[in-house]
Coordinates of C-alpha atoms and ligand atoms in Angstrom, one line a residue:
M3 CA -20.5 -14.5 8.7
A4 CA -22.4 -12.2 9.0
Y5 CA -23.3 -9.9 4.9
A6 CA -24.9 -6.6 6.7
R7 CA -25.4 -3.6 4.7
N8 CA -24.4 -0.8 6.0
V9 CA -24.2 2.1 3.8
K10 CA -24.4 4.9 6.3
K11 CA -22.0 7.9 4.5
H12 CA -20.3 9.9 7.2
S13 CA -22.3 11.7 9.6
G14 CA -22.6 15.8 8.2
H15 CA -22.9 18.4 10.7
R16 CA -24.1 16.8 13.7
S17 CA -22.5 17.7 16.6
P18 CA -22.4 15.0 19.6
S19 CA -24.5 15.3 22.5
K20 CA -21.9 16.1 26.0
K21 CA -23.3 13.7 28.0
K22 CA -22.3 10.3 28.0
S23 CA -19.3 9.4 29.7
H24 CA -16.2 8.0 26.9
K25 CA -12.9 7.1 27.2
Y26 CA -10.5 7.8 24.5
L27 CA -6.7 6.5 24.3
F28 CA -5.2 8.3 21.6
V29 CA -2.3 6.6 20.6
I30 CA 1.2 8.5 19.6
G31 CA 4.0 7.1 17.6
G32 CA 7.6 8.3 18.8
V33 CA 11.0 8.3 17.4
M34 CA 10.3 7.4 14.2
S35 CA 7.1 5.3 12.4
G36 CA 6.6 2.5 11.3
V37 CA 7.2 0.6 14.1
G38 CA 3.9 -1.0 14.4
K39 CA 1.7 1.8 16.0
G40 CA -1.6 -0.1 14.3
I41 CA -1.4 -3.2 15.5
A42 CA -0.4 -2.1 18.5
S43 CA -3.6 -0.1 18.7
S44 CA -6.0 -2.7 17.2
S45 CA -4.7 -5.1 20.0
I46 CA -5.0 -2.3 22.5
A47 CA -9.0 -2.9 21.3
L48 CA -9.0 -5.8 21.5
I49 CA -8.1 -6.8 24.9
L50 CA -10.4 -4.0 25.5
Q51 CA -13.5 -5.4 23.8
N52 CA -12.6 -8.0 25.9
K53 CA -12.6 -7.5 28.8
G54 CA -16.4 -6.2 27.6
Y55 CA -15.9 -2.7 26.8
K56 CA -17.7 -1.7 23.2
V57 CA -14.4 -0.2 21.5
N58 CA -14.5 1.5 18.6
T59 CA -10.9 1.8 16.9
V60 CA -10.0 5.5 15.1
K61 CA -7.7 6.5 12.1
V62 CA -6.3 10.1 11.2
D63 CA -4.7 10.1 8.5
P64 CA -2.7 13.9 8.2
Y65 CA -2.6 14.1 4.8
L66 CA -4.7 16.1 2.5
N67 CA -6.2 13.3 0.6
V68 CA -9.6 13.7 1.6
D69 CA -9.5 10.1 0.9
A70 CA -6.8 6.9 1.0
G71 CA -8.7 6.5 -3.3
T72 CA -6.1 8.6 -5.1
M73 CA -3.5 7.0 -3.5
N74 CA -0.6 4.8 -4.8
P75 CA -0.3 0.8 -3.6
T76 CA 2.8 0.5 -4.3
E77 CA 3.8 4.0 -1.2
H78 CA 0.9 4.0 0.9
G79 CA -0.4 0.4 1.1
E80 CA -3.6 -1.6 0.6
V81 CA -6.7 1.1 -0.6
F82 CA -9.5 -0.6 2.0
V83 CA -13.0 -0.2 1.5
L84 CA -15.2 -0.1 4.3
E85 CA -18.4 -1.6 4.2
S86 CA -19.9 2.2 3.2
G87 CA -17.6 2.0 0.7
L88 CA -15.3 4.8 2.5
E89 CA -11.7 4.5 1.0
T90 CA -9.1 4.5 3.9
D91 CA -6.1 3.5 5.5
Q92 CA -5.0 -0.6 5.2
D93 CA -4.6 0.5 9.2
M94 CA -8.1 0.0 8.7
G95 CA -8.0 -3.3 8.0
N96 CA -6.2 -3.9 10.6
Y97 CA -8.7 -2.9 13.0
E98 CA -11.6 -4.8 11.0
R99 CA -9.8 -7.9 11.8
F100 CA -8.8 -7.6 15.3
L101 CA -12.5 -6.3 16.5
N102 CA -13.3 -8.8 13.8
R103 CA -16.4 -5.9 13.2
P104 CA -16.4 -3.7 10.2
L105 CA -16.1 0.0 11.2
S106 CA -18.2 3.2 9.9
A107 CA -16.1 6.1 8.1
D108 CA -17.5 8.2 10.8
D109 CA -14.4 6.3 12.6
Y110 CA -11.9 7.3 9.8
M111 CA -10.7 10.9 9.2
T112 CA -7.5 12.4 6.6
S113 CA -7.1 17.0 6.9
G114 CA -8.6 16.8 3.5
M115 CA -11.8 15.7 5.1
V116 CA -11.2 18.1 7.4
Y117 CA -10.2 21.2 5.8
A118 CA -13.0 20.1 3.0
H119 CA -16.0 20.1 6.1
V120 CA -15.1 23.2 7.5
I121 CA -14.7 25.2 3.5
E122 CA -17.6 23.9 3.1
K123 CA -19.3 25.5 5.9
E124 CA -17.0 28.6 5.3
R125 CA -18.2 29.1 1.7
N126 CA -21.8 28.8 2.9
L127 CA -21.8 31.5 5.2
E128 CA -22.0 29.2 8.6
Y129 CA -19.3 30.5 10.3
K130 CA -21.4 34.2 10.3
G131 CA -18.8 36.9 9.2
K132 CA -15.9 35.1 11.7
C133 CA -12.6 34.8 10.2
V134 CA -11.8 31.0 9.9
E135 CA -8.8 30.2 11.1
A136 CA -6.5 26.2 12.0
V137 CA -7.0 27.0 15.6
P138 CA -10.2 26.5 16.5
H139 CA -11.9 26.2 13.5
V140 CA -10.3 23.0 11.8
R141 CA -9.1 22.0 15.5
D142 CA -12.6 22.2 16.2
E143 CA -13.6 20.5 13.4
I144 CA -11.4 17.7 15.0
I145 CA -12.7 17.4 18.1
R146 CA -16.4 17.1 16.7
R147 CA -15.1 14.1 14.6
Y148 CA -13.3 12.6 17.6
R149 CA -16.5 12.5 19.7
L150 CA -19.3 11.6 17.6
A151 CA -17.5 8.3 15.8
G152 CA -17.9 7.2 19.9
E153 CA -21.1 8.6 20.3
L154 CA -22.5 6.6 17.1
S155 CA -20.8 3.3 17.2
G156 CA -22.0 3.7 21.5
S157 CA -18.5 2.4 22.5
D158 CA -17.5 3.1 26.1
V159 CA -13.8 4.3 24.6
S160 CA -12.4 5.2 21.4
V161 CA -8.9 3.9 20.9
I162 CA -8.2 7.1 18.2
E163 CA -4.4 6.1 15.5
I164 CA -2.4 9.6 14.8
G165 CA 0.0 8.4 11.7
G166 CA 2.6 9.8 11.3
T167 CA 5.3 10.5 14.4
V168 CA 5.4 13.5 17.1
G169 CA 7.4 15.7 15.4
D170 CA 5.2 15.6 11.2
F171 CA 4.2 19.5 11.2
Q172 CA 0.3 18.2 10.1
N173 CA -1.1 16.2 12.9
A174 CA -0.2 19.2 15.3
L175 CA -4.1 20.1 15.3
F176 CA -5.0 16.4 15.5
I177 CA -2.6 16.3 18.6
E178 CA -3.4 19.8 19.4
A179 CA -7.9 19.0 19.7
A180 CA -6.9 15.5 21.7
R181 CA -5.1 17.7 24.3
I182 CA -7.9 20.0 24.1
L183 CA -10.1 16.7 24.9
K184 CA -8.0 16.0 28.2
V185 CA -8.3 19.9 29.5
E186 CA -12.0 19.3 28.9
R187 CA -12.6 15.5 30.7
P188 CA -9.2 14.8 32.8
E189 CA -10.6 11.8 33.5
D190 CA -11.3 10.7 30.4
V191 CA -8.7 10.5 27.9
M192 CA -5.1 9.5 28.1
F193 CA -2.1 9.2 25.8
A194 CA 0.3 5.8 25.1
L195 CA 3.7 7.0 23.1
V196 CA 4.2 4.1 20.7
S197 CA 7.7 4.6 20.4
Y198 CA 11.0 3.0 19.3
L199 CA 14.3 1.9 21.2
P200 CA 17.1 1.4 18.7
V201 CA 20.1 -1.1 19.9
P202 CA 23.0 -0.3 17.7
G203 CA 25.4 -3.7 16.3
T204 CA 28.7 -1.4 17.4
L205 CA 27.2 -1.1 20.6
G206 CA 24.7 -4.1 21.6
E207 CA 22.9 -2.0 24.1
M208 CA 19.5 -0.7 24.5
K209 CA 19.3 3.4 23.9
T210 CA 16.7 4.8 25.4
R211 CA 18.0 8.7 25.2
P212 CA 15.2 8.9 21.6
T213 CA 12.2 7.5 23.1
Q214 CA 13.2 9.7 26.2
N215 CA 13.6 13.3 23.5
A216 CA 9.8 12.0 21.8
V217 CA 8.2 11.4 25.3
H218 CA 9.7 15.6 26.2
Q219 CA 8.7 16.4 22.6
L220 CA 5.1 15.6 23.1
N221 CA 5.3 17.0 26.3
S222 CA 6.4 20.2 24.1
Y223 CA 2.4 20.2 22.8
G224 CA 1.4 20.7 26.4
V225 CA 0.5 16.5 26.7
Q226 CA 1.9 14.2 29.1
A227 CA 1.8 10.8 27.6
D228 CA 0.7 8.1 30.5
M229 CA 1.5 5.1 29.2
V230 CA 4.8 4.5 26.6
I231 CA 5.3 1.3 24.6
A232 CA 8.8 -0.1 24.0
R233 CA 8.6 -1.1 20.2
S234 CA 11.8 -3.0 19.9
T235 CA 14.2 -5.7 18.4
V236 CA 14.3 -7.3 22.1
A237 CA 12.5 -6.7 25.0
L238 CA 13.0 -3.9 28.0
D239 CA 14.3 -4.8 30.9
Q240 CA 12.9 -4.2 34.4
R241 CA 16.3 -1.1 34.9
R242 CA 15.6 0.9 30.6
K243 CA 12.1 0.8 32.4
E244 CA 12.6 2.3 35.3
K245 CA 14.8 5.1 33.8
I246 CA 12.1 6.0 31.0
A247 CA 9.3 6.2 33.4
A248 CA 11.7 8.5 35.8
S249 CA 12.8 11.1 32.8
C250 CA 9.4 11.1 31.5
N251 CA 6.7 11.5 35.0
I252 CA 5.7 8.0 34.0
S253 CA 4.6 5.1 36.9
A254 CA 7.2 2.1 35.5
E255 CA 4.3 -0.3 35.1
Y256 CA 3.2 2.2 32.0
I257 CA 6.2 1.5 30.1
V258 CA 5.3 -1.1 28.3
S259 CA 7.7 -3.5 26.8
A260 CA 6.9 -4.3 23.1
P261 CA 10.2 -7.0 21.4
D262 CA 9.5 -7.7 17.8
V263 CA 7.2 -11.4 17.8
E264 CA 6.7 -14.5 15.3
S265 CA 3.9 -12.8 14.0
V266 CA 1.4 -10.1 14.8
Y267 CA -1.5 -11.9 15.6
D268 CA 1.0 -12.5 18.8
V269 CA 1.0 -8.7 19.9
P270 CA -2.6 -9.5 22.1
L271 CA -1.3 -12.3 23.7
N272 CA 2.3 -10.2 25.0
F273 CA 0.6 -7.7 25.3
N274 CA -2.1 -9.5 27.8
K275 CA 0.6 -10.7 29.7
E276 CA 1.8 -7.2 30.0
K277 CA -1.0 -6.1 31.7
V278 CA -1.7 -3.3 28.9
G279 CA -5.5 -3.6 29.9
S280 CA -5.4 -3.6 33.3
V281 CA -3.3 -0.3 32.9
V282 CA -5.7 1.2 30.2
V283 CA -8.6 0.6 32.0
K284 CA -7.3 2.0 36.0
K285 CA -5.9 5.2 34.0
L286 CA -9.5 5.8 32.3
G287 CA -11.6 4.6 36.0
L288 CA -12.9 1.8 34.3
S289 CA -13.2 -0.9 36.3
D290 CA -11.0 -4.1 35.5
K291 CA -12.2 -7.7 33.6
Q292 CA -10.8 -11.3 33.6
T293 CA -9.0 -10.9 29.8
S294 CA -9.4 -14.8 27.6
L295 CA -7.6 -14.1 25.0
S296 CA -8.7 -18.7 24.3
E297 CA -10.3 -18.2 21.3
W298 CA -7.7 -15.7 19.6
A299 CA -5.0 -18.1 21.4
T300 CA -5.9 -21.0 19.3
F301 CA -5.7 -19.2 16.4
V302 CA -2.3 -17.9 16.5
R303 CA -1.2 -21.7 17.2
K304 CA -3.5 -22.7 14.3
V305 CA -1.9 -20.8 12.1
K306 CA 1.2 -21.4 13.3
N307 CA 0.8 -25.7 13.2
G308 CA 0.3 -26.1 9.9
K309 CA 1.0 -29.2 8.6
Q310 CA 2.1 -29.1 5.1
E311 CA 2.5 -25.9 2.8
V312 CA 0.8 -25.2 0.0
S313 CA 2.6 -23.0 -2.6
I314 CA 0.5 -20.2 -3.7
A315 CA 1.2 -17.5 -7.0
V316 CA -0.1 -14.7 -6.8
V317 CA 0.2 -13.1 -10.5
G318 CA 0.1 -9.4 -10.1
K319 CA 1.3 -5.6 -11.3
Y320 CA 2.6 -3.8 -7.8
F321 CA 5.8 -5.8 -7.5
D322 CA 8.8 -4.1 -8.8
T323 CA 9.2 -1.8 -5.9
G324 CA 11.0 -4.4 -4.2
D325 CA 9.7 -7.2 -1.9
F326 CA 9.2 -4.9 1.3
V327 CA 6.3 -2.3 -0.5
L328 CA 4.4 -5.2 -2.7
S329 CA 3.3 -7.2 0.8
D330 CA 1.4 -4.0 2.4
A331 CA 0.0 -3.6 -1.3
Y332 CA -2.0 -7.2 -0.9
L333 CA -2.1 -6.2 2.8
S334 CA -6.1 -7.8 3.0
V335 CA -5.1 -10.8 0.3
I336 CA -2.3 -12.4 2.2
E337 CA -4.4 -12.1 5.7
A338 CA -7.1 -14.0 3.9
I339 CA -5.3 -16.6 2.5
K340 CA -3.1 -17.1 6.3
Y341 CA -6.6 -17.9 7.7
S342 CA -7.4 -19.8 5.0
A343 CA -4.6 -22.1 5.4
A344 CA -4.8 -21.5 9.3
E345 CA -8.9 -22.8 9.2
V346 CA -7.3 -26.3 6.7
G347 CA -4.6 -27.1 8.4
V348 CA -1.7 -26.1 5.7
T349 CA 0.4 -23.3 5.6
A350 CA 0.6 -20.6 3.0
R351 CA 3.9 -20.3 1.1
I352 CA 3.3 -16.5 -1.6
S353 CA 5.0 -16.2 -4.0
W354 CA 5.0 -12.5 -6.1
L355 CA 5.1 -13.0 -9.8
N356 CA 5.4 -10.2 -12.1
A357 CA 2.7 -11.1 -14.9
K358 CA 5.1 -9.2 -17.4
K359 CA 7.0 -12.2 -17.5
F360 CA 4.3 -14.4 -18.3
E361 CA 3.6 -11.7 -21.6
K362 CA 5.7 -13.6 -23.7
G363 CA 7.1 -17.4 -25.0
N364 CA 7.0 -20.5 -22.0
E365 CA 7.6 -19.0 -18.5
V366 CA 4.5 -19.0 -17.8
K367 CA 5.4 -23.3 -17.9
E368 CA 6.6 -22.1 -13.9
L369 CA 3.0 -22.0 -12.6
K370 CA 3.1 -25.7 -13.4
K371 CA 4.4 -26.0 -9.8
Y372 CA 2.3 -24.2 -7.7
H373 CA -0.9 -25.4 -5.7
G374 CA -3.4 -22.2 -6.4
I375 CA -3.2 -18.6 -8.5
I376 CA -4.6 -15.5 -7.8
V377 CA -4.7 -12.8 -9.7
P378 CA -5.8 -9.4 -7.2
G379 CA -7.3 -6.6 -8.1
G380 CA -5.5 -4.1 -10.5
F381 CA -5.8 -1.4 -11.8
G382 CA -4.6 0.2 -16.0
E383 CA -2.8 -1.8 -18.5
T384 CA 1.5 -3.6 -17.7
G385 CA 1.5 -6.9 -17.4
I386 CA -1.9 -7.6 -18.3
E387 CA -1.6 -10.0 -21.2
G388 CA 1.1 -12.0 -18.7
K389 CA -2.2 -12.1 -16.1
I390 CA -4.7 -13.5 -19.1
N391 CA -1.9 -16.4 -20.0
A392 CA -1.2 -16.9 -16.1
I393 CA -5.4 -17.4 -16.2
E394 CA -5.7 -19.9 -19.0
Y395 CA -2.8 -21.8 -17.6
A396 CA -4.7 -22.7 -14.2
R397 CA -7.7 -22.8 -16.4
V398 CA -6.3 -25.4 -19.2
N399 CA -3.9 -27.4 -16.4
K400 CA -6.4 -27.6 -13.5
I401 CA -5.0 -25.6 -10.9
P402 CA -6.8 -23.9 -8.4
Y403 CA -7.4 -20.4 -9.4
F404 CA -9.0 -18.1 -8.2
G405 CA -9.5 -13.8 -9.7
L406 CA -10.1 -10.7 -8.1
C407 CA -11.8 -8.1 -8.9
Y408 CA -9.6 -7.6 -11.9
G409 CA -8.6 -11.4 -11.3
M410 CA -12.3 -12.1 -12.2
Q411 CA -12.6 -9.7 -15.0
L412 CA -9.3 -11.5 -17.0
M413 CA -10.7 -14.3 -16.2
V414 CA -13.8 -13.4 -18.4
I415 CA -12.0 -12.0 -20.5
E416 CA -9.6 -14.9 -20.8
Y417 CA -12.7 -17.2 -21.9
A418 CA -14.3 -15.6 -24.0
R419 CA -10.7 -15.5 -25.8
N420 CA -9.4 -18.4 -25.8
V421 CA -13.3 -20.8 -25.6
L422 CA -15.7 -19.0 -27.4
G423 CA -13.6 -17.4 -30.0
I424 CA -13.9 -13.3 -29.3
E425 CA -10.4 -13.1 -30.6
D426 CA -10.7 -9.6 -29.6
A427 CA -12.5 -9.5 -26.9
H428 CA -11.3 -7.4 -24.1
T429 CA -12.2 -4.2 -21.3
V430 CA -12.9 -1.0 -22.4
E431 CA -10.6 0.5 -19.4
I432 CA -7.8 -1.0 -21.9
H433 CA -8.9 -1.1 -25.1
P434 CA -12.0 2.0 -25.4
K435 CA -12.7 1.1 -29.5
T436 CA -12.5 -2.8 -28.8
K437 CA -15.4 -4.7 -31.4
N438 CA -15.9 -7.3 -28.6
P439 CA -15.9 -5.6 -24.8
V440 CA -16.2 -8.2 -22.6
I441 CA -15.8 -5.6 -19.8
D442 CA -17.1 -2.4 -20.4
V443 CA -17.5 0.6 -18.4
M444 CA -20.9 1.4 -16.7
P445 CA -22.8 4.4 -18.4
E446 CA -22.7 6.3 -15.3
Q447 CA -19.2 6.3 -14.5
K448 CA -18.7 7.0 -18.1
N449 CA -20.2 10.2 -17.3
L450 CA -17.5 10.2 -14.3
I451 CA -15.2 9.5 -16.5
A452 CA -15.8 12.8 -18.6
K453 CA -15.3 15.1 -16.4
K454 CA -12.0 14.0 -14.7
Q455 CA -14.2 13.0 -11.4
Y456 CA -12.4 10.2 -10.3
G457 CA -11.7 10.3 -6.4
G458 CA -14.4 7.8 -4.5
T459 CA -16.7 7.4 -7.8
M460 CA -16.1 3.9 -8.4
R461 CA -18.4 2.0 -7.4
L462 CA -17.5 1.5 -3.8
G463 CA -19.4 -0.5 -1.0
S464 CA -20.6 -2.8 0.1
Y465 CA -23.6 -4.6 -2.2
V466 CA -25.9 -7.9 -1.8
A467 CA -25.1 -10.6 -4.5
E468 CA -27.5 -13.2 -4.8
L469 CA -26.2 -17.0 -5.3
A470 CA -27.1 -19.2 -8.0
P471 CA -28.0 -23.3 -6.7
N472 CA -25.0 -26.1 -6.7
T473 CA -22.4 -23.9 -7.1
I474 CA -19.3 -23.1 -5.7
A475 CA -20.4 -20.6 -4.0
R476 CA -23.7 -21.7 -3.1
R477 CA -21.1 -24.6 -1.3
A478 CA -18.8 -22.4 0.8
Y479 CA -20.9 -19.2 1.5
G480 CA -24.3 -21.9 2.1
A481 CA -25.9 -18.4 2.1
E482 CA -28.1 -17.1 -1.3
Q483 CA -27.6 -13.8 -0.3
V484 CA -23.7 -12.1 0.1
Y485 CA -23.3 -8.6 1.3
E486 CA -19.2 -7.6 -0.2
R487 CA -17.0 -5.1 -0.8
H488 CA -16.5 -3.0 -4.6
R489 CA -13.8 -1.0 -5.9
H490 CA -14.4 -1.2 -9.5
R491 CA -15.2 0.9 -12.4
Y492 CA -16.1 -1.1 -15.0
E493 CA -18.2 -4.7 -14.7
V494 CA -19.4 -7.4 -17.5
N495 CA -21.0 -6.6 -20.5
P496 CA -24.3 -7.7 -20.1
A497 CA -24.5 -8.2 -24.1
Y498 CA -22.2 -11.2 -23.9
I499 CA -23.5 -12.7 -20.4
E500 CA -25.8 -15.5 -22.1
R501 CA -23.1 -16.1 -25.4
I502 CA -20.2 -16.5 -21.4
E503 CA -22.9 -19.2 -20.1
K504 CA -23.9 -20.9 -22.8
G505 CA -20.2 -21.6 -23.6
G506 CA -19.6 -22.5 -20.0
L507 CA -18.4 -20.1 -18.1
R508 CA -21.2 -20.0 -14.5
F509 CA -22.4 -16.9 -13.5
S510 CA -22.8 -17.7 -9.7
G511 CA -23.6 -14.5 -8.0
K512 CA -25.7 -11.2 -9.9
S513 CA -26.6 -8.4 -8.1
P514 CA -30.9 -9.4 -7.1
D515 CA -31.8 -7.3 -10.6
G516 CA -29.7 -9.3 -12.3
V517 CA -28.0 -7.0 -14.3
L518 CA -24.2 -6.9 -12.8
M519 CA -21.8 -10.1 -12.5
E520 CA -20.7 -10.8 -9.0
I521 CA -18.4 -14.6 -9.0
A522 CA -18.2 -16.6 -12.0
E523 CA -16.9 -20.3 -12.0
L524 CA -16.7 -23.4 -13.7
S525 CA -18.3 -25.9 -12.4
Q526 CA -16.4 -28.4 -10.7
Q527 CA -16.7 -31.3 -12.8
E528 CA -14.3 -29.3 -15.5
H529 CA -12.3 -27.7 -13.0
P530 CA -11.2 -28.1 -9.4
F531 CA -11.4 -25.0 -9.1
F532 CA -12.3 -22.0 -11.4
V533 CA -13.5 -19.0 -8.9
G534 CA -13.7 -14.8 -9.8
T535 CA -15.0 -12.4 -7.4
Q536 CA -15.9 -9.1 -8.9
F537 CA -15.8 -7.8 -5.5
H538 CA -13.4 -8.2 -3.1
P539 CA -13.4 -10.5 -1.0
E540 CA -10.7 -10.4 1.3
F541 CA -11.8 -7.1 2.9
Q542 CA -13.9 -9.3 5.1
A543 CA -11.1 -12.4 6.1
R544 CA -10.8 -12.2 9.4
P545 CA -9.1 -14.2 11.7
L546 CA -11.9 -16.0 13.6
N547 CA -14.2 -15.7 10.7
P548 CA -11.6 -16.9 7.4
H549 CA -13.9 -15.9 4.7
P550 CA -15.5 -19.1 3.0
L551 CA -14.3 -18.6 -0.3
F552 CA -10.7 -18.5 0.4
T553 CA -11.4 -21.2 2.5
A554 CA -12.7 -23.3 -0.2
F555 CA -9.3 -22.1 -2.7
M556 CA -7.3 -23.2 -0.3
Q557 CA -8.6 -26.5 0.2
A558 CA -9.2 -27.1 -3.1
A559 CA -5.5 -26.3 -3.2
K560 CA -4.5 -28.6 -0.2
K561 CA -6.1 -31.5 -2.2
R562 CA -4.0 -30.4 -5.6
K563 CA -0.7 -30.7 -3.5
K564 CA -1.7 -34.3 -2.0
Ligands
LIG621 N1 -9.8 -1.6 -12.7 C1 -11.0 -2.6 -13.0 C2 -12.4 -1.8 -12.7 O1 -11.5 -0.4 -12.4 C3 -10.7 -3.4 -11.4 C4 -10.6 -2.8 -10.5 C5 -10.0 -3.0 -9.2 O2 -9.3 -4.9 -9.1 N2 -10.1 -3.7 -7.9 O3 -12.7 -2.2 -12.9

């Protein structure tokens, strides 16, 4: 796996050049959201990439947050961090996983980001006394970003997904910007509408009307859909394909049947059967090439063929709002587990355990039946004593444990309290006046917090860690140096490092200056797998490149099962 650092932030005011011919596929939602626009976009991008085209994928989020970092994961889903440190929507994670490569900050935009830029220019008198308006100024800023993302990535095709659905007021400017791009270069721009076709229980028949209406609504923006991806519980029949085609001015080969599938990873294979890639390149005037998704198909088979089932407990706090939401809040963690399970030939059954219930009493013994325990990233006080108890249980009972970010900080606190006897060891995030701040805030963070400058100011993005020889980490990665992505404000306090290491918990990954602790672990003589990372390894786990630490964890869990 390549851990190359790419710290390029947004490319400021740069104008894109107009020379190179570049293709754009806009993906817009119709009827309702949440039907898999992100997976559809990722799948088309994967197929085009497979045909030999370089593709970048752009997510447009119409909300006013400047980035996704300030949004609640239970409501909005996981915050996905790019190498550059930009905090983005979970769809960016899907794109990276499907394309098997990192995307840049220019591949993401929100209304907040666009408006902030326009307002900054206005304040700097860059509009030379003009009245600054949504059209043309905001619209043109969006167009500039569409083009720049394609140009800077050096791609042939940009797949640009506009969040929400076609009726939302807030995404109108993004559609308008796409329309202008199409007017300027009709040969290079196409539109796909990802729609939903209900099969009402009482009728038992698939209805096309809402989809027809959505296409017509898009028409009212002056945009003609070139393609409809028809999501439904079942496959679309030829008759309905023809019906949509006729009523929407689209040729039937551009109406794609996209029924529910067992796993999202089946989608590219299905699209390929439906010849999605071929019709897209035809519409964009590109030459068609044979698609071979054999590597992908092998991965899908591996996921489905896992022989034994291994039980993994994820102990956290964002699970209160029901099964529905929690899986989104930790999407990358789930995916990372899945890929590594497939890699070691098992299937992972993930149980979501609310940390609160481990705060008192004997409930923690429930953890005995699991083959591995994860405490993922998190913030704040809720459930943390329960997490610490779960970690202690995993350590004492030698259950494979993997701590991610907060899960590593709490692992250090647990060790300090229960092994080193520092009873009041804590993190200043929860207990600012603790006498033993084993997890402390970095000096530069103190000023930011005092000024309430929370947005985009954590330690974010890709940083290098050096790995010590003869450690689980070094063996798993097979490298001396790795780049991993961060998102946290607190760190292991340097004042306690010597004491902790003497007491047996080893920091096997450190920043090159030796100040920041990146990985903590117990030796394998003592425990089969007790590892925590200050970074989020899950952001770099990919279907075709499972993450080495997750794989080592799943290997240990598989062993426990035996
Ligand atoms: N709350 C901790 C911090 O800010 C951990 C953050 C996380 O788990 N992403 O340092």
